[in-house]
Coordinates of C-alpha atoms in Angstrom, one line a residue:
X1 CA -1.6 54.6 -44.3
X2 CA -4.8 54.6 -42.2
X3 CA -3.2 52.5 -39.5
X4 CA -0.5 55.2 -39.0
X5 CA -3.0 57.8 -37.8
X6 CA -3.7 58.2 -34.1
X7 CA -7.1 59.2 -32.6
X8 CA -6.4 62.9 -33.1
X9 CA -6.3 62.6 -36.9
X10 CA -2.5 63.1 -37.0
X11 CA 0.1 60.6 -38.0
X12 CA 1.3 58.7 -34.9
X13 CA 4.7 59.7 -33.6
X14 CA 5.7 56.0 -33.6
X15 CA 5.6 56.0 -37.4
X16 CA 8.7 58.3 -37.6
X17 CA 11.0 55.4 -36.8
X18 CA 9.6 53.4 -39.8
X19 CA 10.1 56.4 -42.1
X20 CA 13.7 56.7 -40.9
X21 CA 14.4 53.1 -41.5
X22 CA 12.9 53.2 -45.0
X23 CA 15.1 56.1 -46.0
X24 CA 18.2 54.7 -44.3
X25 CA 17.9 51.4 -46.0
X26 CA 17.3 53.2 -49.3
X27 CA 20.5 55.2 -48.7
X28 CA 22.5 52.1 -48.0
X29 CA 21.1 50.3 -51.1
X30 CA 22.0 53.2 -53.3
X31 CA 25.4 54.0 -51.9
X32 CA 26.7 50.6 -50.8
X33 CA 25.1 48.3 -53.4
X34 CA 28.5 46.6 -54.0
X35 CA 29.3 46.1 -50.3
X36 CA 27.9 43.1 -48.3
X37 CA 26.5 45.0 -45.4
X38 CA 25.2 41.8 -43.8
X39 CA 28.7 40.3 -43.6
X40 CA 29.8 39.8 -40.0
X41 CA 32.8 42.2 -40.3
X42 CA 30.3 45.0 -41.4
X43 CA 28.0 44.6 -38.4
X44 CA 26.5 48.0 -37.6
X45 CA 23.6 48.8 -35.2
X46 CA 21.7 52.0 -34.4
X47 CA 22.8 53.3 -31.1
X48 CA 20.6 56.4 -30.9
X49 CA 17.7 58.0 -32.7
X50 CA 16.5 61.6 -32.1
X51 CA 13.4 62.9 -33.7
X52 CA 12.1 66.5 -33.6
X53 CA 8.5 66.9 -34.5
X54 CA 8.5 70.4 -36.1
X55 CA 4.9 70.5 -37.4
X56 CA 2.1 67.9 -37.0
X57 CA 1.6 65.6 -40.0
X58 CA -2.0 65.0 -41.0
X59 CA -3.2 61.9 -42.8
X60 CA -3.6 63.7 -46.1
X61 CA -0.1 65.3 -46.1
X62 CA 2.4 64.0 -48.6
X63 CA 5.9 64.3 -47.3
X64 CA 9.2 64.0 -49.1
X65 CA 12.1 62.7 -47.0
X66 CA 15.8 63.3 -47.4
X67 CA 18.7 61.5 -45.7
X68 CA 22.4 62.2 -45.8
X69 CA 25.5 61.1 -44.0
X70 CA 26.3 64.0 -41.7
X71 CA 29.5 62.7 -40.1
X72 CA 31.5 59.6 -39.2
X73 CA 34.3 58.7 -36.8
X74 CA 36.4 55.7 -36.2
X75 CA 33.5 53.5 -34.9
X76 CA 30.3 55.4 -35.6
X77 CA 28.3 57.2 -38.3
X78 CA 25.5 59.8 -38.1
X79 CA 22.7 60.2 -40.6
X80 CA 20.5 63.3 -40.7
X81 CA 16.9 63.2 -42.0
X82 CA 14.4 65.9 -43.0
X83 CA 10.8 65.4 -44.0
X84 CA 9.1 68.2 -45.9
X85 CA 5.6 68.8 -47.2
X86 CA 5.7 68.0 -50.9
X87 CA 3.8 71.2 -51.9
X88 CA 4.6 73.8 -49.3
X89 CA 8.1 72.6 -48.6
X90 CA 7.5 73.2 -44.9
X91 CA 9.6 71.0 -42.7
X92 CA 7.5 68.7 -40.5
X93 CA 10.0 66.4 -39.0
X94 CA 13.8 66.2 -38.6
X95 CA 15.8 63.4 -37.1
X96 CA 19.2 62.0 -36.6
X97 CA 20.5 58.4 -36.2
X98 CA 23.8 57.4 -34.8
X99 CA 25.1 54.0 -35.5
X100 CA 28.2 52.1 -34.3
X101 CA 30.1 49.2 -35.8
X102 CA 30.4 46.2 -33.5
X103 CA 32.9 43.3 -33.4
X104 CA 30.8 40.3 -34.4
X105 CA 32.1 38.1 -31.5
X106 CA 32.5 40.5 -28.5
X107 CA 29.8 42.9 -29.6
X108 CA 31.9 45.9 -28.5
X109 CA 32.4 48.9 -30.7
X110 CA 35.1 48.4 -33.3
X111 CA 36.7 50.4 -36.1
X112 CA 34.6 50.6 -39.2
X113 CA 35.8 48.6 -42.2
X114 CA 38.1 50.6 -44.5
X115 CA 35.9 50.2 -47.6
X116 CA 32.9 51.6 -45.8
X117 CA 35.0 54.4 -44.3
X118 CA 36.2 55.4 -47.8
X119 CA 32.7 55.3 -49.2
X120 CA 31.4 57.5 -46.3
X121 CA 34.2 60.0 -46.9
X122 CA 33.2 60.2 -50.6
X123 CA 29.6 60.7 -49.8
X124 CA 30.4 63.4 -47.3
X125 CA 32.6 65.2 -49.9
X126 CA 29.8 65.3 -52.4
X127 CA 27.0 65.9 -49.9
X128 CA 25.3 62.8 -51.3
X129 CA 21.6 62.5 -50.3
X130 CA 18.8 60.0 -50.7
X131 CA 15.2 61.1 -51.3
X132 CA 12.0 59.3 -50.9
X133 CA 8.2 60.0 -50.7
X134 CA 6.0 59.2 -47.8
X135 CA 2.4 59.0 -48.9

């Protein structure tokens, strides 16, 4: 979008966080459609986001993003992202988000719910990914 472009003619670095959220939410909707992720016992927050800007993104570039669950542990999960040019397939951006499950009362890290753990394990076994386009 025009408002995502900074004064240099390149997409602003701050836009990457929005792209990650769009793909992460799409991944959750596709893979956890039958799980109430808003239920208090399923409280998960993003603890860390790392973005690597591999190549600049110009306003006219069309990117395709991919997200996949890379790993999970007792209380946390990691999603990896990659954004490639739709035509050249050059990678322009890669990122990682780490999230943790929190106890809804104390807000300290807690074990992830068993049904989510089972689903993440199945996703990792099949290398399930979510894809989306960024105009």
